[in-house]
PDB file of C-alpha atoms in Angstrom:
ATOM      1  CA  MET A  17      60.842 193.900 163.285  1.00  0.00           C
ATOM      2  CA  THR A  18      60.991 195.800 166.581  1.00  0.00           C
ATOM      3  CA  LEU A  19      63.528 198.016 168.265  1.00  0.00           C
ATOM      4  CA  TRP A  20      64.645 198.000 171.909  1.00  0.00           C
ATOM      5  CA  ASN A  21      61.853 197.426 174.408  1.00  0.00           C
ATOM      6  CA  GLY A  22      59.429 196.408 171.669  1.00  0.00           C
ATOM      7  CA  SER A  23      58.996 199.886 170.154  1.00  0.00           C
ATOM      8  CA  TYR A  24      57.878 199.755 166.538  1.00  0.00           C
ATOM      9  CA  PRO A  25      60.005 201.932 164.218  1.00  0.00           C
ATOM     10  CA  PHE A  26      57.002 203.167 162.231  1.00  0.00           C
ATOM     11  CA  TYR A  27      55.326 204.618 165.346  1.00  0.00           C
ATOM     12  CA  PRO A  28      57.029 207.996 165.995  1.00  0.00           C
ATOM     13  CA  GLY A  29      57.373 209.548 169.416  1.00  0.00           C
ATOM     14  CA  ALA A  30      56.941 206.544 171.702  1.00  0.00           C
ATOM     15  CA  ASN A  31      59.039 207.537 174.692  1.00  0.00           C
ATOM     16  CA  ALA A  32      59.493 204.522 176.931  1.00  0.00           C
ATOM     17  CA  GLY A  33      60.064 205.013 180.624  1.00  0.00           C
ATOM     18  CA  PHE A  34      63.705 204.773 181.692  1.00  0.00           C
ATOM     19  CA  PRO A  35      64.676 203.029 184.931  1.00  0.00           C
ATOM     20  CA  PHE A  36      66.418 206.136 186.346  1.00  0.00           C
ATOM     21  CA  ASP A  37      66.824 209.860 185.878  1.00  0.00           C
ATOM     22  CA  THR A  38      70.077 210.543 184.026  1.00  0.00           C
ATOM     23  CA  THR A  39      70.437 214.098 185.390  1.00  0.00           C
ATOM     24  CA  ARG A  40      70.145 212.864 188.958  1.00  0.00           C
ATOM     25  CA  ALA A  41      72.632 210.092 188.235  1.00  0.00           C
ATOM     26  CA  VAL A  42      75.216 212.576 186.909  1.00  0.00           C
ATOM     27  CA  ILE A  43      74.900 214.909 189.906  1.00  0.00           C
ATOM     28  CA  VAL A  44      75.069 212.072 192.424  1.00  0.00           C
ATOM     29  CA  THR A  45      78.105 210.624 190.634  1.00  0.00           C
ATOM     30  CA  VAL A  46      79.948 213.956 190.782  1.00  0.00           C
ATOM     31  CA  PHE A  47      79.306 214.412 194.513  1.00  0.00           C
ATOM     32  CA  LEU A  48      80.243 210.804 195.280  1.00  0.00           C
ATOM     33  CA  SER A  49      83.490 211.308 193.352  1.00  0.00           C
ATOM     34  CA  VAL A  50      84.282 214.358 195.475  1.00  0.00           C
ATOM     35  CA  LEU A  51      83.501 212.353 198.620  1.00  0.00           C
ATOM     36  CA  ALA A  52      85.748 209.497 197.513  1.00  0.00           C
ATOM     37  CA  THR A  53      88.563 211.949 196.766  1.00  0.00           C
ATOM     38  CA  PHE A  54      88.436 213.449 200.258  1.00  0.00           C
ATOM     39  CA  ILE A  55      88.163 210.036 201.914  1.00  0.00           C
ATOM     40  CA  ILE A  56      91.572 209.197 200.434  1.00  0.00           C
ATOM     41  CA  ILE A  57      93.187 211.921 202.548  1.00  0.00           C
ATOM     42  CA  LEU A  58      91.191 211.005 205.649  1.00  0.00           C
ATOM     43  CA  PRO A  59      93.979 208.838 207.201  1.00  0.00           C
ATOM     44  CA  GLY A  60      96.210 211.929 207.305  1.00  0.00           C
ATOM     45  CA  ILE A  61      94.032 213.549 209.967  1.00  0.00           C
ATOM     46  CA  ARG A  62      94.883 212.603 213.539  1.00  0.00           C
ATOM     47  CA  GLY A  63      92.780 211.940 216.601  1.00  0.00           C
ATOM     48  CA  ARG A  64      89.134 212.793 217.088  1.00  0.00           C
ATOM     49  CA  GLY A  65      89.411 215.485 214.435  1.00  0.00           C
ATOM     50  CA  ARG A  66      89.197 212.747 211.817  1.00  0.00           C
ATOM     51  CA  LEU A  67      85.619 211.849 212.812  1.00  0.00           C
ATOM     52  CA  PHE A  68      84.450 215.477 213.019  1.00  0.00           C
ATOM     53  CA  TRP A  69      86.037 216.272 209.665  1.00  0.00           C
ATOM     54  CA  PHE A  70      84.352 213.276 208.021  1.00  0.00           C
ATOM     55  CA  LEU A  71      80.936 214.183 209.441  1.00  0.00           C
ATOM     56  CA  ARG A  72      81.262 217.776 208.245  1.00  0.00           C
ATOM     57  CA  LEU A  73      82.254 216.544 204.799  1.00  0.00           C
ATOM     58  CA  VAL A  74      79.335 214.118 204.480  1.00  0.00           C
ATOM     59  CA  MET A  75      76.714 216.598 205.701  1.00  0.00           C
ATOM     60  CA  GLY A  76      78.074 219.392 203.527  1.00  0.00           C
ATOM     61  CA  LEU A  77      78.059 217.298 200.369  1.00  0.00           C
ATOM     62  CA  PHE A  78      74.625 215.901 201.205  1.00  0.00           C
ATOM     63  CA  VAL A  79      73.102 219.379 201.453  1.00  0.00           C
ATOM     64  CA  GLY A  80      74.702 220.527 198.210  1.00  0.00           C
ATOM     65  CA  ALA A  81      73.679 217.401 196.308  1.00  0.00           C
ATOM     66  CA  VAL A  82      70.049 217.599 197.459  1.00  0.00           C
ATOM     67  CA  VAL A  83      69.663 221.309 196.697  1.00  0.00           C
ATOM     68  CA  LEU A  84      71.126 220.853 193.216  1.00  0.00           C
ATOM     69  CA  THR A  85      69.388 217.581 192.350  1.00  0.00           C
ATOM     70  CA  THR A  86      65.870 218.623 193.312  1.00  0.00           C
ATOM     71  CA  GLN A  87      66.066 221.391 190.727  1.00  0.00           C
ATOM     72  CA  PHE A  88      65.753 218.785 187.968  1.00  0.00           C
ATOM     73  CA  THR A  89      63.700 216.016 189.548  1.00  0.00           C
ATOM     74  CA  ARG A  90      60.117 215.415 188.464  1.00  0.00           C
ATOM     75  CA  ASP A  91      58.648 213.900 191.600  1.00  0.00           C
ATOM     76  CA  TRP A  92      57.738 216.874 193.798  1.00  0.00           C
ATOM     77  CA  GLU A  93      54.176 215.641 193.488  1.00  0.00           C
ATOM     78  CA  THR A  94      53.220 212.150 192.313  1.00  0.00           C
ATOM     79  CA  GLY A  95      50.173 209.973 191.855  1.00  0.00           C
ATOM     80  CA  TRP A  96      49.267 206.581 190.368  1.00  0.00           C
ATOM     81  CA  VAL A  97      46.050 204.838 189.420  1.00  0.00           C
ATOM     82  CA  GLN A  98      45.230 201.541 187.741  1.00  0.00           C
ATOM     83  CA  ALA A  99      42.252 201.666 185.421  1.00  0.00           C
ATOM     84  CA  ASN A 100      40.552 200.178 182.398  1.00  0.00           C
ATOM     85  CA  THR A 101      40.554 202.971 179.836  1.00  0.00           C
ATOM     86  CA  SER A 102      40.324 203.613 176.128  1.00  0.00           C
ATOM     87  CA  TYR A 103      43.673 203.524 174.389  1.00  0.00           C
ATOM     88  CA  LYS A 104      43.363 205.674 171.269  1.00  0.00           C
ATOM     89  CA  SER A 105      40.872 208.188 169.947  1.00  0.00           C
ATOM     90  CA  PHE A 106      38.212 206.895 167.560  1.00  0.00           C
ATOM     91  CA  SER A 107      38.862 203.374 168.791  1.00  0.00           C
ATOM     92  CA  HIS A 108      36.791 201.068 170.988  1.00  0.00           C
ATOM     93  CA  ALA A 109      39.879 199.224 172.289  1.00  0.00           C
ATOM     94  CA  VAL A 110      40.115 199.188 176.089  1.00  0.00           C
ATOM     95  CA  VAL A 111      43.325 198.422 177.949  1.00  0.00           C
ATOM     96  CA  ASN A 112      44.234 197.874 181.581  1.00  0.00           C
ATOM     97  CA  ALA A 113      47.104 200.172 182.527  1.00  0.00           C
ATOM     98  CA  ASP A 114      48.871 202.047 185.314  1.00  0.00           C
ATOM     99  CA  ILE A 115      48.646 205.798 184.790  1.00  0.00           C
ATOM    100  CA  GLY A 116      51.102 208.014 186.635  1.00  0.00           C
ATOM    101  CA  LEU A 117      51.383 211.767 187.064  1.00  0.00           C
ATOM    102  CA  HIS A 118      54.692 213.275 188.212  1.00  0.00           C
ATOM    103  CA  ILE A 119      54.928 217.026 188.736  1.00  0.00           C
ATOM    104  CA  GLY A 120      58.251 218.848 188.999  1.00  0.00           C
ATOM    105  CA  LEU A 121      59.392 222.443 189.111  1.00  0.00           C
ATOM    106  CA  GLU A 122      59.706 222.652 185.321  1.00  0.00           C
ATOM    107  CA  GLY A 123      56.800 220.564 184.075  1.00  0.00           C
ATOM    108  CA  VAL A 124      54.871 217.308 184.319  1.00  0.00           C
ATOM    109  CA  ASN A 125      55.646 213.727 183.375  1.00  0.00           C
ATOM    110  CA  ILE A 126      52.781 211.420 182.452  1.00  0.00           C
ATOM    111  CA  THR A 127      53.394 207.685 182.274  1.00  0.00           C
ATOM    112  CA  LEU A 128      51.258 204.924 180.869  1.00  0.00           C
ATOM    113  CA  LYS A 129      52.222 201.289 181.365  1.00  0.00           C
ATOM    114  CA  GLY A 130      49.995 198.399 180.403  1.00  0.00           C
ATOM    115  CA  ASN A 131      49.134 195.437 182.629  1.00  0.00           C
ATOM    116  CA  PRO A 132      50.586 193.463 180.896  1.00  0.00           C
ATOM    117  CA  VAL A 133      52.804 195.674 178.763  1.00  0.00           C
ATOM    118  CA  ASN A 134      51.862 193.909 175.519  1.00  0.00           C
ATOM    119  CA  GLN A 135      48.176 194.377 174.722  1.00  0.00           C
ATOM    120  CA  ILE A 136      46.111 194.680 171.502  1.00  0.00           C
ATOM    121  CA  ASN A 137      49.283 193.825 169.546  1.00  0.00           C
ATOM    122  CA  GLU A 138      51.165 196.884 170.886  1.00  0.00           C
ATOM    123  CA  THR A 139      53.704 197.665 173.569  1.00  0.00           C
ATOM    124  CA  ILE A 140      52.073 200.075 176.018  1.00  0.00           C
ATOM    125  CA  ASN A 141      54.920 201.790 177.852  1.00  0.00           C
ATOM    126  CA  TYR A 142      54.927 205.590 177.526  1.00  0.00           C
ATOM    127  CA  ASN A 143      56.638 208.380 179.426  1.00  0.00           C
ATOM    128  CA  GLU A 144      55.877 211.867 178.107  1.00  0.00           C
ATOM    129  CA  HIS A 145      57.201 215.162 179.479  1.00  0.00           C
ATOM    130  CA  PHE A 146      55.374 218.482 179.083  1.00  0.00           C
ATOM    131  CA  SER A 147      57.474 221.467 180.155  1.00  0.00           C
ATOM    132  CA  TRP A 148      56.446 224.908 181.366  1.00  0.00           C
ATOM    133  CA  SER A 149      59.964 226.307 181.893  1.00  0.00           C
ATOM    134  CA  PHE A 150      60.923 229.773 180.621  1.00  0.00           C
ATOM    135  CA  ASP A 151      62.140 228.501 177.254  1.00  0.00           C
ATOM    136  CA  ALA A 152      59.224 226.093 176.681  1.00  0.00           C
ATOM    137  CA  ASN A 153      55.597 226.387 175.635  1.00  0.00           C
ATOM    138  CA  TYR A 154      53.312 223.910 177.377  1.00  0.00           C
ATOM    139  CA  ASP A 155      50.394 224.384 174.982  1.00  0.00           C
ATOM    140  CA  ARG A 156      52.653 223.791 172.002  1.00  0.00           C
ATOM    141  CA  SER A 157      53.962 220.570 173.550  1.00  0.00           C
ATOM    142  CA  TYR A 158      50.384 219.473 174.092  1.00  0.00           C
ATOM    143  CA  SER A 159      49.499 220.264 170.467  1.00  0.00           C
ATOM    144  CA  GLU A 160      52.500 218.256 169.290  1.00  0.00           C
ATOM    145  CA  GLY A 161      51.252 215.344 171.388  1.00  0.00           C
ATOM    146  CA  LEU A 162      47.896 215.560 169.623  1.00  0.00           C
ATOM    147  CA  GLU A 163      49.614 215.528 166.241  1.00  0.00           C
ATOM    148  CA  LYS A 164      51.738 212.523 167.214  1.00  0.00           C
ATOM    149  CA  GLY A 165      48.642 210.622 168.265  1.00  0.00           C
ATOM    150  CA  LEU A 166      49.617 209.905 171.847  1.00  0.00           C
ATOM    151  CA  PRO A 167      47.336 207.569 173.831  1.00  0.00           C
ATOM    152  CA  SER A 168      44.127 209.111 175.105  1.00  0.00           C
ATOM    153  CA  PRO A 169      44.956 208.749 178.868  1.00  0.00           C
ATOM    154  CA  ILE A 170      48.151 210.808 178.429  1.00  0.00           C
ATOM    155  CA  LEU A 171      46.406 213.541 176.463  1.00  0.00           C
ATOM    156  CA  TYR A 172      43.515 213.593 178.935  1.00  0.00           C
ATOM    157  CA  VAL A 173      45.822 214.199 181.904  1.00  0.00           C
ATOM    158  CA  ALA A 174      48.020 216.674 180.008  1.00  0.00           C
ATOM    159  CA  GLU A 175      44.974 218.705 178.983  1.00  0.00           C
ATOM    160  CA  LYS A 176      44.232 219.456 182.655  1.00  0.00           C
ATOM    161  CA  PHE A 177      47.412 221.590 182.839  1.00  0.00           C
ATOM    162  CA  THR A 178      46.995 223.645 179.647  1.00  0.00           C
ATOM    163  CA  THR A 179      46.357 227.370 179.806  1.00  0.00           C
ATOM    164  CA  GLN A 180      42.923 226.917 178.213  1.00  0.00           C
ATOM    165  CA  SER A 181      41.778 224.261 180.673  1.00  0.00           C
ATOM    166  CA  PRO A 182      38.864 225.102 183.002  1.00  0.00           C
ATOM    167  CA  CYS A 183      41.020 223.756 185.856  1.00  0.00           C
ATOM    168  CA  ALA A 184      43.149 226.938 185.704  1.00  0.00           C
ATOM    169  CA  VAL A 185      46.094 225.314 187.515  1.00  0.00           C
ATOM    170  CA  HIS A 186      48.733 225.921 184.838  1.00  0.00           C
ATOM    171  CA  ARG A 187      49.607 229.478 185.912  1.00  0.00           C
ATOM    172  CA  GLN A 188      49.760 228.607 189.605  1.00  0.00           C
ATOM    173  CA  TYR A 189      52.017 225.593 189.122  1.00  0.00           C
ATOM    174  CA  ARG A 190      54.239 227.417 186.649  1.00  0.00           C
ATOM    175  CA  ILE A 191      54.796 230.507 188.808  1.00  0.00           C
ATOM    176  CA  SER A 192      55.258 228.493 192.003  1.00  0.00           C
ATOM    177  CA  GLY A 193      57.747 226.213 190.276  1.00  0.00           C
ATOM    178  CA  HIS A 194      59.772 229.160 188.968  1.00  0.00           C
ATOM    179  CA  TYR A 195      59.928 230.860 192.377  1.00  0.00           C
ATOM    180  CA  ALA A 196      60.840 227.612 194.115  1.00  0.00           C
ATOM    181  CA  SER A 197      63.573 226.933 191.556  1.00  0.00           C
ATOM    182  CA  ALA A 198      65.039 230.441 191.889  1.00  0.00           C
ATOM    183  CA  THR A 199      65.035 230.157 195.687  1.00  0.00           C
ATOM    184  CA  LEU A 200      66.833 226.818 195.531  1.00  0.00           C
ATOM    185  CA  TRP A 201      69.507 228.293 193.257  1.00  0.00           C
ATOM    186  CA  LEU A 202      70.051 231.048 195.836  1.00  0.00           C
ATOM    187  CA  ALA A 203      70.258 228.379 198.549  1.00  0.00           C
ATOM    188  CA  PHE A 204      72.917 226.550 196.534  1.00  0.00           C
ATOM    189  CA  CYS A 205      74.976 229.773 196.298  1.00  0.00           C
ATOM    190  CA  THR A 206      74.693 230.482 200.026  1.00  0.00           C
ATOM    191  CA  TRP A 207      75.673 226.872 200.732  1.00  0.00           C
ATOM    192  CA  LEU A 208      78.870 227.377 198.723  1.00  0.00           C
ATOM    193  CA  ILE A 209      79.614 230.597 200.637  1.00  0.00           C
ATOM    194  CA  SER A 210      79.062 228.843 203.980  1.00  0.00           C
ATOM    195  CA  ILE A 211      81.502 226.097 203.006  1.00  0.00           C
ATOM    196  CA  LEU A 212      84.054 228.769 202.095  1.00  0.00           C
ATOM    197  CA  LEU A 213      83.573 230.621 205.394  1.00  0.00           C
ATOM    198  CA  PHE A 214      83.927 227.442 207.446  1.00  0.00           C
ATOM    199  CA  SER A 215      87.130 226.571 205.579  1.00  0.00           C
ATOM    200  CA  MET A 216      88.471 230.055 206.471  1.00  0.00           C
ATOM    201  CA  SER A 217      87.696 229.395 210.178  1.00  0.00           C
ATOM    202  CA  LEU A 218      85.014 232.121 210.211  1.00  0.00           C
ATOM    203  CA  LEU A 219      82.661 229.881 212.126  1.00  0.00           C
ATOM    204  CA  LEU A 220      80.056 232.401 213.259  1.00  0.00           C
ATOM    205  CA  HIS A 221      79.714 233.919 209.792  1.00  0.00           C
ATOM    206  CA  GLY A 222      79.514 230.433 208.314  1.00  0.00           C
ATOM    207  CA  GLY A 223      76.716 229.612 210.762  1.00  0.00           C
ATOM    208  CA  TYR A 224      74.786 232.709 209.716  1.00  0.00           C
ATOM    209  CA  MET A 225      75.184 231.816 206.054  1.00  0.00           C
ATOM    210  CA  LEU A 226      74.048 228.250 206.728  1.00  0.00           C
ATOM    211  CA  LEU A 227      71.021 229.678 208.524  1.00  0.00           C
ATOM    212  CA  LEU A 228      70.252 231.726 205.408  1.00  0.00           C
ATOM    213  CA  THR A 229      70.574 228.543 203.337  1.00  0.00           C
ATOM    214  CA  ALA A 230      68.018 226.788 205.542  1.00  0.00           C
ATOM    215  CA  THR A 231      65.661 229.756 205.277  1.00  0.00           C
ATOM    216  CA  LEU A 232      65.835 229.755 201.479  1.00  0.00           C
ATOM    217  CA  ILE A 233      65.227 226.003 201.278  1.00  0.00           C
ATOM    218  CA  LEU A 234      62.167 226.244 203.514  1.00  0.00           C
ATOM    219  CA  PHE A 235      60.868 229.209 201.515  1.00  0.00           C
ATOM    220  CA  SER A 236      61.117 227.158 198.314  1.00  0.00           C
ATOM    221  CA  LEU A 237      58.827 224.577 199.938  1.00  0.00           C
ATOM    222  CA  LEU A 238      56.443 227.339 200.931  1.00  0.00           C
ATOM    223  CA  PHE A 239      56.273 228.552 197.317  1.00  0.00           C
ATOM    224  CA  TYR A 240      55.475 225.055 196.089  1.00  0.00           C
ATOM    225  CA  PHE A 241      52.968 224.563 198.902  1.00  0.00           C
ATOM    226  CA  THR A 242      50.849 227.373 197.478  1.00  0.00           C
ATOM    227  CA  ALA A 243      50.501 225.479 194.181  1.00  0.00           C
ATOM    228  CA  ARG A 244      49.801 222.148 195.841  1.00  0.00           C
ATOM    229  CA  ASN A 245      46.891 223.564 197.825  1.00  0.00           C
ATOM    230  CA  THR A 246      45.032 225.160 194.915  1.00  0.00           C
ATOM    231  CA  PRO A 247      41.637 223.642 193.992  1.00  0.00           C
ATOM    232  CA  LYS A 248      42.200 220.553 191.847  1.00  0.00           C
ATOM    233  CA  CYS A 249      40.240 219.293 188.879  1.00  0.00           C
ATOM    234  CA  PRO A 250      39.152 215.672 189.203  1.00  0.00           C
ATOM    235  CA  ILE A 251      41.013 213.286 186.904  1.00  0.00           C
ATOM    236  CA  HIS A 252      38.616 210.369 186.488  1.00  0.00           C
ATOM    237  CA  PHE A 253      39.145 207.111 184.659  1.00  0.00           C
ATOM    238  CA  GLY A 254      35.793 205.456 184.961  1.00  0.00           C
ATOM    239  CA  PRO A 255      35.011 204.685 188.612  1.00  0.00           C
ATOM    240  CA  VAL A 256      38.547 205.550 189.830  1.00  0.00           C
ATOM    241  CA  SER A 257      40.346 208.877 189.989  1.00  0.00           C
ATOM    242  CA  LEU A 258      43.992 209.915 189.823  1.00  0.00           C
ATOM    243  CA  LYS A 259      45.073 211.713 192.994  1.00  0.00           C
ATOM    244  CA  THR A 260      48.496 213.130 193.775  1.00  0.00           C
ATOM    245  CA  ASP A 261      50.461 213.733 196.958  1.00  0.00           C
ATOM    246  CA  TYR A 262      53.837 215.181 197.915  1.00  0.00           C
ATOM    247  CA  GLY A 263      56.658 213.194 196.355  1.00  0.00           C
ATOM    248  CA  GLU A 264      60.167 212.157 197.276  1.00  0.00           C
ATOM    249  CA  SER A 265      61.815 215.444 196.249  1.00  0.00           C
ATOM    250  CA  PHE A 266      59.506 217.518 198.451  1.00  0.00           C
ATOM    251  CA  TRP A 267      60.176 215.472 201.586  1.00  0.00           C
ATOM    252  CA  LEU A 268      63.906 215.238 200.877  1.00  0.00           C
ATOM    253  CA  THR A 269      64.090 219.016 200.508  1.00  0.00           C
ATOM    254  CA  LEU A 270      62.175 219.451 203.764  1.00  0.00           C
ATOM    255  CA  VAL A 271      64.593 217.162 205.638  1.00  0.00           C
ATOM    256  CA  THR A 272      67.571 219.026 204.178  1.00  0.00           C
ATOM    257  CA  GLY A 273      66.161 222.407 205.166  1.00  0.00           C
ATOM    258  CA  LEU A 274      65.531 221.284 208.745  1.00  0.00           C
ATOM    259  CA  LEU A 275      69.027 219.745 208.905  1.00  0.00           C
ATOM    260  CA  CYS A 276      70.608 223.034 207.794  1.00  0.00           C
ATOM    261  CA  LEU A 277      68.507 224.898 210.346  1.00  0.00           C
ATOM    262  CA  LEU A 278      69.627 222.640 213.218  1.00  0.00           C
ATOM    263  CA  LEU A 279      73.292 222.781 212.194  1.00  0.00           C
ATOM    264  CA  ALA A 280      73.238 226.560 211.828  1.00  0.00           C
ATOM    265  CA  LEU A 281      71.582 227.092 215.215  1.00  0.00           C
ATOM    266  CA  GLY A 282      74.041 224.655 216.770  1.00  0.00           C
ATOM    267  CA  VAL A 283      77.030 226.592 215.409  1.00  0.00           C
ATOM    268  CA  ILE A 284      75.624 229.974 216.494  1.00  0.00           C
ATOM    269  CA  ILE A 285      74.706 228.790 219.999  1.00  0.00           C
ATOM    270  CA  LEU A 286      78.010 226.981 220.595  1.00  0.00           C
ATOM    271  CA  ASP A 287      79.937 230.035 219.427  1.00  0.00           C
ATOM    272  CA  SER A 288      78.284 232.158 222.121  1.00  0.00           C
ATOM    273  CA  VAL A 289      78.121 229.562 224.920  1.00  0.00           C
ATOM    274  CA  GLN A 290      81.078 227.198 224.496  1.00  0.00           C
ATOM    275  CA  PRO A 291      83.369 228.444 221.722  1.00  0.00           C
ATOM    276  CA  GLU A 292      86.138 226.035 222.727  1.00  0.00           C
ATOM    277  CA  LYS A 293      83.974 223.006 221.919  1.00  0.00           C
ATOM    278  CA  LEU A 294      83.046 224.558 218.595  1.00  0.00           C
ATOM    279  CA  LYS A 295      86.736 225.004 217.773  1.00  0.00           C
ATOM    280  CA  LEU A 296      87.316 221.388 218.738  1.00  0.00           C
ATOM    281  CA  ILE A 297      84.611 220.243 216.297  1.00  0.00           C
ATOM    282  CA  PHE A 298      86.254 222.262 213.521  1.00  0.00           C
ATOM    283  CA  ASN A 299      89.770 221.088 214.459  1.00  0.00           C
ATOM    284  CA  LEU A 300      90.878 224.541 215.579  1.00  0.00           C
ATOM    285  CA  ASP A 301      93.430 224.458 218.423  1.00  0.00           C
ATOM    286  CA  LYS A 302      93.942 227.710 220.311  1.00  0.00           C
ATOM    287  CA  ARG A 303      97.606 226.793 220.861  1.00  0.00           C
ATOM    288  CA  LYS A 304      98.228 227.252 217.139  1.00  0.00           C
ATOM    289  CA  GLY A 305      97.509 230.963 217.496  1.00  0.00           C
ATOM    290  CA  ALA A 306     100.053 231.275 220.279  1.00  0.00           C
ATOM    291  CA  GLU A 307     102.672 229.494 218.191  1.00  0.00           C
ATOM    292  CA  ARG A 308     102.099 231.977 215.359  1.00  0.00           C
ATOM    293  CA  VAL A 309     102.782 234.867 217.802  1.00  0.00           C
ATOM    294  CA  TRP A 310     106.085 233.329 218.971  1.00  0.00           C
ATOM    295  CA  ASP A 311     107.164 232.708 215.385  1.00  0.00           C
ATOM    296  CA  LYS A 312     106.870 236.385 214.398  1.00  0.00           C
ATOM    297  CA  PRO A 313     110.184 238.188 213.625  1.00  0.00           C
ATOM    298  CA  GLY A 314     111.579 240.029 216.584  1.00  0.00           C
ATOM    299  CA  LEU A 315     109.829 237.811 219.134  1.00  0.00           C
ATOM    300  CA  SER A 316     111.914 235.063 220.663  1.00  0.00           C
ATOM    301  CA  ALA A 317     110.672 232.176 222.756  1.00  0.00           C
ATOM    302  CA  HIS A 318     114.116 231.534 224.280  1.00  0.00           C
ATOM    303  CA  PRO A 319     115.959 234.025 226.510  1.00  0.00           C
ATOM    304  CA  SER A 320     119.430 235.166 225.411  1.00  0.00           C
ATOM    305  CA  SER A 321     122.586 234.643 227.482  1.00  0.00           C
ATOM    306  CA  SER A 322     123.610 238.310 227.702  1.00  0.00           C
ATOM    307  CA  MET A 323     124.036 240.205 230.995  1.00  0.00           C
ATOM    308  CA  GLN A 324     120.545 241.639 230.727  1.00  0.00           C
ATOM    309  CA  ASP A 325     118.056 239.462 228.900  1.00  0.00           C
ATOM    310  CA  VAL A 326     114.593 240.611 227.923  1.00  0.00           C
ATOM    311  CA  LEU A 327     111.862 237.983 227.775  1.00  0.00           C
ATOM    312  CA  MET A 328     109.191 238.830 225.230  1.00  0.00           C
ATOM    313  CA  VAL A 329     105.617 237.751 225.927  1.00  0.00           C
ATOM    314  CA  PRO A 330     102.355 238.214 224.036  1.00  0.00           C
ATOM    315  CA  LEU A 331     101.193 241.797 223.561  1.00  0.00           C
ATOM    316  CA  GLY A 332      98.340 241.377 226.071  1.00  0.00           C
ATOM    317  CA  GLU A 333     100.896 240.803 228.845  1.00  0.00           C
ATOM    318  CA  LEU A 334     103.749 242.939 227.518  1.00  0.00           C
ATOM    319  CA  CYS A 335     106.391 243.763 230.110  1.00  0.00           C
ATOM    320  CA  GLU A 336     110.174 243.718 230.528  1.00  0.00           C
ATOM    321  CA  VAL A 337     111.886 241.407 232.967  1.00  0.00           C
ATOM    322  CA  THR A 338     115.573 241.994 233.821  1.00  0.00           C
ATOM    323  CA  ALA A 339     117.632 238.941 234.694  1.00  0.00           C
ATOM    324  CA  THR A 340     121.173 239.196 236.206  1.00  0.00           C
ATOM    325  CA  LYS A 341     123.637 236.453 235.352  1.00  0.00           C
ATOM    326  CA  LEU A 342     124.926 234.672 238.441  1.00  0.00           C
TER     327      LEU A 342
END
């Protein structure tokens, strides 16, 4: 008798690969729900302001979703190789499988999928995570994998990232991942502050805060870049080797950082060169300010019908005009 996906109940610890990342799915769902909520009120905005408002909403939510999601993704650096390799220790069985290495900010994921999946009377479909976050011990996770009897290819790749490995890459990846993660959390906070400043019509301050967000995002990539360019140990499976390259999360973070940089510079430059166009983009009409002045107590927009009427004007042009009734 077998369980879902052909996993045998008397083999503990066989973690099959899932078709999607649940954490990413939750975050994307939350941001899409917020987007759908604001789209409902979109018809209430008149004129060209509707398009500008929608674009600001989409770009703002996109930046926030990317910065938050990439904290938990495990594809900052990825690599695949197909090889004929031994399956278990003390066994002469050889299988043909795809071996994948996925490095994130908090650890590594190692996948092993047979070609075909069912070989030597077993289902070969593994996805193991080894964490180096603050509350985790990578070496202990590796020791637990040895005790569980994980397949040899997974243990071989995982051993390259232990603290006792001659490769000596564990400390570099761990520290770089922690600094990159902390910088991204700061970027998420500054993004929230920029959204608040823009909503309060403090456009220049919002532009400066968005510029700080872009700087933090790009610095997180710089921190990870230092780990990626350390000397690598070769990971050989017979005549082929497993090599990694920047993954989807790295490039998506880079695009988001450059987007924030361009938007921030655009806001700052427009505020100094053509502030009226910037107010138009943010649906700010200068006539609204004048209406607020006329509506203040003691200031009347209509002259009275007395013998001597005093017309009140804005403070910048304050004067008294005497009119005689004919």
